[in-house]
XYZ file of C-alpha atoms in Angstrom:
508
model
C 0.000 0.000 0.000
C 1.411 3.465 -0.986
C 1.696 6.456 1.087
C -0.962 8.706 -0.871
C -3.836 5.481 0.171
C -2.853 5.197 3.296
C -3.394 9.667 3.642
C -6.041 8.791 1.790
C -8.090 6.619 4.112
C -6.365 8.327 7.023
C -8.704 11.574 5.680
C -11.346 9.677 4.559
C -11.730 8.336 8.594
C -11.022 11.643 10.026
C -14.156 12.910 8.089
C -16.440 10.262 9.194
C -15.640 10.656 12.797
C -16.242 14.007 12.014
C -19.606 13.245 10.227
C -20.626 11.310 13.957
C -19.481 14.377 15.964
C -21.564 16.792 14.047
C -24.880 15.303 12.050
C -26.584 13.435 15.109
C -26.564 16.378 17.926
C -28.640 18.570 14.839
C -30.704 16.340 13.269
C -31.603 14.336 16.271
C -31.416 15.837 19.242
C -28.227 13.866 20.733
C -25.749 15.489 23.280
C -22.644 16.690 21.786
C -20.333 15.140 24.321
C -21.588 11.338 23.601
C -21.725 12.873 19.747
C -18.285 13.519 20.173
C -17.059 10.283 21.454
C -19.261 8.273 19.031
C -16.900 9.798 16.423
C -13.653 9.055 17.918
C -15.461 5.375 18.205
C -15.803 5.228 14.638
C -12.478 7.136 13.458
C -10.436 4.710 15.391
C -12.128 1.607 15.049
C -12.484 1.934 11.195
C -8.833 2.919 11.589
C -7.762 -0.618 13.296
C -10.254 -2.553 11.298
C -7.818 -1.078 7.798
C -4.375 -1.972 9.762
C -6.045 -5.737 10.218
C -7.028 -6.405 6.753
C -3.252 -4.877 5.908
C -1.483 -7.279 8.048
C -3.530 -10.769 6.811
C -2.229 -9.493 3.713
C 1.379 -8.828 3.979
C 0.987 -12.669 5.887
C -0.050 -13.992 3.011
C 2.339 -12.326 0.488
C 5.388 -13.017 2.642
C 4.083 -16.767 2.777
C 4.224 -16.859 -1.245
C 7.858 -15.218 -0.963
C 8.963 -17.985 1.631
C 7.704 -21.025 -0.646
C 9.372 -19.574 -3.745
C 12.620 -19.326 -1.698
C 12.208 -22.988 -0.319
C 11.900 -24.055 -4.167
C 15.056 -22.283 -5.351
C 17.014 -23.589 -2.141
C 16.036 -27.070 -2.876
C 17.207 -26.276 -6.781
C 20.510 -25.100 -5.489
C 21.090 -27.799 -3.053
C 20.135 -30.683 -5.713
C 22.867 -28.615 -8.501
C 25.398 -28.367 -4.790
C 24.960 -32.407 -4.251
C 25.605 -33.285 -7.631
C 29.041 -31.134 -7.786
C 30.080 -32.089 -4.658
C 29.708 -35.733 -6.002
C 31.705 -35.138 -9.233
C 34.413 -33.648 -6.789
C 34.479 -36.715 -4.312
C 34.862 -38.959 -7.579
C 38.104 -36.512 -8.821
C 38.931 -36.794 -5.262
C 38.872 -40.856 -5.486
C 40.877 -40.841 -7.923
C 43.749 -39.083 -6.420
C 43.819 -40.622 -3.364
C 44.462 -44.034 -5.377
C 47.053 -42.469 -6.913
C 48.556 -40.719 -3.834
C 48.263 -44.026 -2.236
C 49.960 -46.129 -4.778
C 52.896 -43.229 -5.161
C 53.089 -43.469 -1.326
C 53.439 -47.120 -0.982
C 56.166 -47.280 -4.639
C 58.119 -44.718 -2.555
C 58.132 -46.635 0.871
C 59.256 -49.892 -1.265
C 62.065 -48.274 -2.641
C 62.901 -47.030 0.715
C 62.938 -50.340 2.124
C 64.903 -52.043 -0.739
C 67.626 -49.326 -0.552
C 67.536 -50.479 3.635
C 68.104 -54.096 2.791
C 71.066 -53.345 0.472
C 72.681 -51.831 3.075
C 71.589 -54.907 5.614
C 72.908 -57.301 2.983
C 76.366 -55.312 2.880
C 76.443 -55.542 6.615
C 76.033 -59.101 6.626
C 77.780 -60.700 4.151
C 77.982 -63.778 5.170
C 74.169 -64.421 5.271
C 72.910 -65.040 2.086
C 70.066 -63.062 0.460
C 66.731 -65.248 0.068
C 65.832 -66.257 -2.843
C 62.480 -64.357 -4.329
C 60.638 -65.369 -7.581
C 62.959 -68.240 -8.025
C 66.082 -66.509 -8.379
C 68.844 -66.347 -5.559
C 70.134 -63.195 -4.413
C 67.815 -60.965 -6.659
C 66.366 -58.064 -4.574
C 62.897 -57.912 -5.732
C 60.214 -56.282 -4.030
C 57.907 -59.530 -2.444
C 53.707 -58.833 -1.975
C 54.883 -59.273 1.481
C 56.660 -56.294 1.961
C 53.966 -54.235 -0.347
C 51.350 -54.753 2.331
C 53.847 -54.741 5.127
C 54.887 -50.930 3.583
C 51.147 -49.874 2.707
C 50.215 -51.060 6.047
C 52.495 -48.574 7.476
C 53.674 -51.221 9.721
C 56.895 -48.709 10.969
C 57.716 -50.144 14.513
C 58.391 -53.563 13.861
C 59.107 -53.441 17.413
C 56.195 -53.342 18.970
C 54.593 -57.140 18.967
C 51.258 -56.569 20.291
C 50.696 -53.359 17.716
C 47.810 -53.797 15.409
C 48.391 -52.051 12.061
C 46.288 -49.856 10.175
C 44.290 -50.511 7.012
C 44.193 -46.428 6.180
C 46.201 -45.996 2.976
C 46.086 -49.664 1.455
C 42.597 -49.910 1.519
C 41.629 -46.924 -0.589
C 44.368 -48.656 -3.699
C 43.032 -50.237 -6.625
C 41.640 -54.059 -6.581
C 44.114 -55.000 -8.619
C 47.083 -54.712 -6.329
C 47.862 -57.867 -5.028
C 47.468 -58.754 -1.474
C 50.268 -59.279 0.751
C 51.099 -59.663 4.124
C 52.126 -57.277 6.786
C 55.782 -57.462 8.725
C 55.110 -60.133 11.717
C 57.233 -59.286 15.037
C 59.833 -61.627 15.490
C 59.416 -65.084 17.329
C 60.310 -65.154 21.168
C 61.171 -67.701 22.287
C 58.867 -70.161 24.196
C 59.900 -71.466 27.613
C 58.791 -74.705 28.313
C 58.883 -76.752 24.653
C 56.288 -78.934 25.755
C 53.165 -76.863 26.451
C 50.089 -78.545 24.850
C 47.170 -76.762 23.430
C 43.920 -77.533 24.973
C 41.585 -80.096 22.703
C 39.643 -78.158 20.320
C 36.226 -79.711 19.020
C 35.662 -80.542 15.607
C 32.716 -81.336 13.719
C 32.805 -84.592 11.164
C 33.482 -83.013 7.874
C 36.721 -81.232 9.609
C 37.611 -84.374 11.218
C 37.387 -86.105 8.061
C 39.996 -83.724 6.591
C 42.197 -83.416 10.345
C 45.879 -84.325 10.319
C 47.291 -83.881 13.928
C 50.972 -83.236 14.278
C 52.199 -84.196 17.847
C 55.077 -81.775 17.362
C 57.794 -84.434 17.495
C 58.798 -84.723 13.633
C 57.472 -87.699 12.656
C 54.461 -88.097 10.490
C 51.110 -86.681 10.818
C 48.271 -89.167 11.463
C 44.388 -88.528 10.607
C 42.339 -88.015 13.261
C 40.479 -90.922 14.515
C 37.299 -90.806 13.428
C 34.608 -93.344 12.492
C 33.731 -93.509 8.927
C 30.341 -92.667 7.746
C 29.276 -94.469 4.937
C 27.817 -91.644 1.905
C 23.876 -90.839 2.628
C 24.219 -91.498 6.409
C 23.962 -88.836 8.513
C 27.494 -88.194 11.124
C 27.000 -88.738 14.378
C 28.495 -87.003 17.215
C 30.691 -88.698 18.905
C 33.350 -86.192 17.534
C 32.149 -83.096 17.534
C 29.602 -83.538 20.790
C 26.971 -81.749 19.164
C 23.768 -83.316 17.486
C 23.758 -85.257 14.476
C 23.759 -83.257 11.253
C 23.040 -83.642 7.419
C 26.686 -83.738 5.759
C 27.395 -81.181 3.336
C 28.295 -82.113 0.203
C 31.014 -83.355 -1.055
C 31.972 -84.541 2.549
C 29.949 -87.455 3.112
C 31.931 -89.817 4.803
C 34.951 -89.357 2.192
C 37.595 -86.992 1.718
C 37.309 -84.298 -0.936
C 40.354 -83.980 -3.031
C 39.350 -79.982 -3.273
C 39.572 -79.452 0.050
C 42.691 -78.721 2.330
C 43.868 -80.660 5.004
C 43.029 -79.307 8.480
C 46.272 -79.386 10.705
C 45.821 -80.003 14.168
C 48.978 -79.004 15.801
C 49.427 -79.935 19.480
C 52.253 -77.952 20.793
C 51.698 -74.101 21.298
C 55.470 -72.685 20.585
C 54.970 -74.412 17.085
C 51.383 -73.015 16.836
C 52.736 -69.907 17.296
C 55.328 -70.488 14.784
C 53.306 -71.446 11.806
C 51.010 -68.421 12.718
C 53.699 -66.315 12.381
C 55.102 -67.911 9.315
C 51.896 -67.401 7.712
C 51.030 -64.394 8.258
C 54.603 -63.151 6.818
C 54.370 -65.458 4.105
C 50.407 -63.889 2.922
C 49.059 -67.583 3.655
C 45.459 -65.430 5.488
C 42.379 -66.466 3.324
C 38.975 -64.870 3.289
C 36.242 -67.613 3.999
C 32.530 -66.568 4.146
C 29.444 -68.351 5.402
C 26.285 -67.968 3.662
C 23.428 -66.475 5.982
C 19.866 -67.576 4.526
C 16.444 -66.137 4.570
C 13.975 -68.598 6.191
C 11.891 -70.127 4.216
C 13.706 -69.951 1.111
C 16.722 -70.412 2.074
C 18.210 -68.363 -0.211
C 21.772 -67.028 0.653
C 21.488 -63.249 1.802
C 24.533 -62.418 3.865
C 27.731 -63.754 4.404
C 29.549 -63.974 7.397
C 33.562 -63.469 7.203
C 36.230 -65.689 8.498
C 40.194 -66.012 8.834
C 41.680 -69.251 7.808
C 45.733 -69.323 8.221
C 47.270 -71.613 5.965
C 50.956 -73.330 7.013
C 53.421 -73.861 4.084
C 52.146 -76.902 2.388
C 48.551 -75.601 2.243
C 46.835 -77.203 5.392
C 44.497 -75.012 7.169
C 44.734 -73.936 11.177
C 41.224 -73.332 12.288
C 40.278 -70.156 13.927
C 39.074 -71.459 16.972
C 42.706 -73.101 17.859
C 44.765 -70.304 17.284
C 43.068 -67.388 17.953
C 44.099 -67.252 22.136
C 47.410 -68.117 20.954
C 47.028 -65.141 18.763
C 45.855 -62.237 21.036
C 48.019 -63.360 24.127
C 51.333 -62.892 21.252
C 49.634 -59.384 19.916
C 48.749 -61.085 16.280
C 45.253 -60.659 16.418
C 44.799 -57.063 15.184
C 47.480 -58.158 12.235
C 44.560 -61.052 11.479
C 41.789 -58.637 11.950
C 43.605 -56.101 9.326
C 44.267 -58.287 6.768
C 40.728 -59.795 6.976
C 39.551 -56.642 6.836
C 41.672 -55.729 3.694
C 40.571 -59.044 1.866
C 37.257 -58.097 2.725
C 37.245 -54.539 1.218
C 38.840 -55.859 -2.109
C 36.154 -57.972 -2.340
C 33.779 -55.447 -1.993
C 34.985 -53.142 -4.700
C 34.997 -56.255 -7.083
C 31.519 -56.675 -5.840
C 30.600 -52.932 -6.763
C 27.055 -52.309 -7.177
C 25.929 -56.530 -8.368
C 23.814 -57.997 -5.380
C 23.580 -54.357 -3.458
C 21.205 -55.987 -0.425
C 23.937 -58.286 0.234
C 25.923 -57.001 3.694
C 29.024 -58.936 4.916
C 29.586 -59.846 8.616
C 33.577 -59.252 9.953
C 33.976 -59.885 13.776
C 35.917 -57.165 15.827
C 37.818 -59.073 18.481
C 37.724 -56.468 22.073
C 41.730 -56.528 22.145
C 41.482 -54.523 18.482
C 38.830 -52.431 19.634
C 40.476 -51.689 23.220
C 44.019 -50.773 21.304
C 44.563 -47.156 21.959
C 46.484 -46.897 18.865
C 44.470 -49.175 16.252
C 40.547 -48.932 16.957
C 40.597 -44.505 16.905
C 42.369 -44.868 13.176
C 40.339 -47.512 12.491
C 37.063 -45.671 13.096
C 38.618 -42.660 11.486
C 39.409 -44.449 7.774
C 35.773 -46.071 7.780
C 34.523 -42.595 8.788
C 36.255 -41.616 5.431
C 34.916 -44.343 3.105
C 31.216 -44.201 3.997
C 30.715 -46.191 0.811
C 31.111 -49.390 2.515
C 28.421 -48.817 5.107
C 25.859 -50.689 3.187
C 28.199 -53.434 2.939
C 30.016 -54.065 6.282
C 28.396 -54.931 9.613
C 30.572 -55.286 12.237
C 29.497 -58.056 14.441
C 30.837 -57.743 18.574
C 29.777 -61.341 21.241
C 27.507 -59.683 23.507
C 30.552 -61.031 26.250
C 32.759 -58.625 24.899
C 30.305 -55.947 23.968
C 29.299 -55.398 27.648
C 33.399 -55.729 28.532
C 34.280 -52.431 26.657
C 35.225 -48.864 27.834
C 32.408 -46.329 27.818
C 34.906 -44.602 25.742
C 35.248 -47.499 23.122
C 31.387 -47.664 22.948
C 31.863 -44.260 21.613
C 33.627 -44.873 19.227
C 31.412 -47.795 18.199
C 28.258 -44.959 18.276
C 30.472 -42.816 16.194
C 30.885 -45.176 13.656
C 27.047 -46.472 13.330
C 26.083 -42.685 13.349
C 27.940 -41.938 10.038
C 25.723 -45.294 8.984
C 27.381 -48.046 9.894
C 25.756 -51.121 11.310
C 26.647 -53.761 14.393
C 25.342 -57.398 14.961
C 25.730 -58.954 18.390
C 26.847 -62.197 18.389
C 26.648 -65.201 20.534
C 23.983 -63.922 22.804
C 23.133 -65.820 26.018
C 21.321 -63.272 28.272
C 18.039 -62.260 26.797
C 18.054 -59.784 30.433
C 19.852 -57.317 28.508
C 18.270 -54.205 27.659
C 17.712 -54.615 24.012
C 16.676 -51.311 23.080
C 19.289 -49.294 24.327
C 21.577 -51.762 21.663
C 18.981 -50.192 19.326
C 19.817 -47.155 19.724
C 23.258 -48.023 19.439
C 22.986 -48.726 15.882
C 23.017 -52.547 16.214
C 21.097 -54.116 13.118
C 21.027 -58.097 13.882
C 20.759 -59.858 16.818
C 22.532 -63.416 16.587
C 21.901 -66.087 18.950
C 22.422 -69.452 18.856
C 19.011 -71.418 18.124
C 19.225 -73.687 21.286
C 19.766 -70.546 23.637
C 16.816 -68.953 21.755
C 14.335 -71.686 22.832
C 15.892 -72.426 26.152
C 15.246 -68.406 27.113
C 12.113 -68.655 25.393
C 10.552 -72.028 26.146
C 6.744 -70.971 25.700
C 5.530 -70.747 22.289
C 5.474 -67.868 20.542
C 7.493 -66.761 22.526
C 10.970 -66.695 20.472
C 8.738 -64.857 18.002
C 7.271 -61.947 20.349
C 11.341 -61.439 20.805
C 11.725 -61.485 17.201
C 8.763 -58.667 16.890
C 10.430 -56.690 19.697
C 13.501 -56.299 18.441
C 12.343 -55.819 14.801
C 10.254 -52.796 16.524
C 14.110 -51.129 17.504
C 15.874 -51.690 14.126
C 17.107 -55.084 14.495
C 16.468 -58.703 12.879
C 17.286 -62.007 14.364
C 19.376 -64.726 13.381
C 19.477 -67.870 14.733
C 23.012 -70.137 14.205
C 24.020 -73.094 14.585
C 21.456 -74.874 12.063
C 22.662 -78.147 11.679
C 19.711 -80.475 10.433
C 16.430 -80.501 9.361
C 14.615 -80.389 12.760
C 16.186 -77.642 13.357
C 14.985 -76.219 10.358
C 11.598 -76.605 11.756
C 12.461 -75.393 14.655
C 13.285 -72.185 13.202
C 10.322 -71.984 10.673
C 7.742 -72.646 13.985
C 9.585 -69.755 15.706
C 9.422 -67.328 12.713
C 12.657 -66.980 12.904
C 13.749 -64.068 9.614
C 17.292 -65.540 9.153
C 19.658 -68.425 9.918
C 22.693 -69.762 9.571
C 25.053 -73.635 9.812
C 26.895 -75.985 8.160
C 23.144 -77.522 7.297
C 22.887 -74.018 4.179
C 27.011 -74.095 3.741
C 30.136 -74.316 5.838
C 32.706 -71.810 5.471
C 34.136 -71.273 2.058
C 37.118 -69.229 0.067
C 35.851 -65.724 -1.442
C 37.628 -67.066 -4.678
C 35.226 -70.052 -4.769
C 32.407 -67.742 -4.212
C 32.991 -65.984 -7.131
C 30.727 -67.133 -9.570
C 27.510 -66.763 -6.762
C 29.080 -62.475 -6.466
């Protein structure tokens, strides 16, 4: 509204207050004092009645303006999304080359140092590498050993970090990182407890008693093919065999070396892991009924030199008491990411389960850059879950379960595993960012002996975020066990025992 309108109807008041002071006293009789405030009445009321009608409309017009700007701000931050993307993709693209620049210069560095070694010590003879004695070629071992940054060789119980090696292209070839040196053992004869082993792995078992002579099989009873293994092995219940492993040896498969003496444990896990013998093996997860595989489930298998596998579950206290389990963890998680970016965007629903042992996430110097270089690669959120026992979980630091938080804020997801006590506060691991729930199928019914009982748990949890699993699936019954419980996923060596990501290929 302009000036000139608003003098306008300013005047145009004044005179009808004026009109109401003046007209009713002579034409009917009225006093002039209550004539006189009758026409204030009216000058100011018509006055405030304008100033409303004014207002609703500026309202209105400033309530256009504000959607119009909302519009052109959601323009601009659609064209600002899309540049910044083109700019993370240039920036992609020199970090891989930063990062292979970085790790040609460290090699070089080191191959320079062993010269000098080599003149120092000239009467130990260089080792021989790619077949040829005394030729000082760069091995895969020391690429990942470099790219690891693995600088104080030193320090035994130091995990290394995945930062710079991770972001390089998946072609590099993997290697392993520098082991620390083997102390030496007192006491030559300490024995490693008795691990248990289920009938396909004792049909594959060599033990080696640690006194040089030959390995024997494990004694096991043969199972004739169709017949289901029993337990007298293992000590759990009876299960289908997979295939390929009924009763009979598979020529495909590796041996599985039982080794009874800890100081040569220790030994062969230290061999490996200099030598690059760590494999990826994954376990399928399956959707219930179908059974279709929908996750995987990651696993370390060490490998001594003529190709026999050391199971997890015998060396792994060997490992963390000697400091080797965050050099594991590493390269399992390396494996894993080169998988992932070979993966790219075929099968994008499909998540991969890596376990986080508490020593790595209680190392003051690994876990904070290990949260910090996932921070940086958000792209593998919707690909890794990190899965935590619910022992350990409940063992960290508050200050480690930050870091955990920190990690599932920027969209990250956790799975508890091996859970026992259903007491626990479940939604407070909700809000923690924890995705699956994984719980071994016996301890599921034994906490929740009623029926429908294991599935009101399932709906609870499903109501903070999170989806049950239930493991250890090992024959049919159990099957329908699961299926009466509504149970969403499961997993065993009934759907697949643990297999090498380069035999998975074909299903990626």
């Amino acid at each position: 509204m302009t000036i000139v309108t608003q003098v306008l109807l300013f005047a145009s008041y004044v005179i009808l207050g004026l009109a109401m002071a003046i007209i009713p006293p002579r034409l009917f009789g009225m006093p002039e004092q209550m004539a006189q405030l009758l026409g204030v009445i009216v000058f100011f009321g018509a006055w405030q009645i304008q100033n409303m009608f004014t207002v609703r409309r500026i309202e209105k017009e400033t309530s256009a303006r504000v959607a119009v700007l909302e519009d052109v701000t959601t323009i601009l931050r659609g064209d600002l999304e899309r540049t910044r993307r083109k700019t993370d993709k240039g920036d992609e693209k020199s970090d891989v080359l930063v990062s292979e620049l970085k790790v040609l210069h460290t090699l070089l560095t080191q191959v320079m140092e062993r010269e000098v070694e080599l003149k120092a010590k000239p009467g130990k003879a260089p080792a021989k590498r790619g077949g040829k004695a005394g030729r000082l070629e760069p091995t895969e071992e020391e690429v990942l050993a470099l790219s690891l940054e693995h600088a104080d060789k030193g320090k035994e119980d130091q995990p290394v970090a995945v930062a710079d090696v991770a972001t390089a292209p998946v072609e590099e070839k993997v290697a392993a990182p520098v082991v620390p040196e083997a102390s030496n053992v007192d006491g030559a004869d300490l024995d490693i407890e008795e691990i248990e082993l289920t009938p396909e792995e004792a049909a594959m078992a060599v033990v080696d008693e640690g006194d040089g002579e030959t390995m024997e099989p494990v004694q096991q009873d043969v199972v004739p093919e169709g017949v289901e293994p029993g337990s007298a092995v293992s000590g759990r219940a009876p299960r289908r065999p997979a295939a390929g492993s009924a009763g009979v040896r598979t020529a495909k498969k590796a041996q599985i070396r039982i080794i009874k003496r800890e100081d040569q444990l220790l030994s062969v896990v230290r061999s490996s892991l200099a030598e690059n013998r760590v494999d990826l093996y994954l376990q399928p997860l399956v959707g219930l009924p179908a059974r279709r595989s929908m996750h995987y489930e990651c696993f370390s298998r060490v490998r001594d030199e003529e190709g026999r596998i050391i199971l997890p579950r015998q060396y792994m206290k060997v490992a963390e008491n000697k400091g080797l389990i965050g050099t594991i963890d590493n390269l399992l998680l390396f494996r894993l990411i080169q998988l992932v970016r070979r993966l790219g965007k075929r099968r994008p629903k499909v998540r991969f389960f890596i376990n986080m042992s508490r020593h790595s996430m209680e190392d003051e110097e690994f876990f904070p850059q290990f949260v910090d270089f996932m921070s940086a690669n958000t792209e593998f959120r919707d690909r890794l879950v990190f899965e935590i026992s619910q022992e350990d979980y409940y063992l960290l630091e508050g200050d480690v379960k930050d870091r955990l938080l920190a990690l599932g804020r920027k969209g990250f997801g956790f799975s508890m595993d091996l859970v026992k006590d259903f007491n626990k506060d479940f939604t407070i691991l909700g809000e923690h960012k924890f995705q699956f729930i994984k719980a071994d199928l016996k301890d599921l019914q034994l906490a929740h002996p009623e029926e429908g009982d294991v599935e009101a748990f399932k709906s609870f949890i499903r109501r903070h975020g999170m989806q049950l699993v239930a493991s250890r699936i090992e024959s049919e019954d159990d099957v329908l066990e699961a299926l009466e419980a509504k149970v969403e996923f499961a997993q065993g060596y009934l759907f697949g025992e643990p297999t090498s990501a380069n035999q998975l290929s074909s299903e990626f």
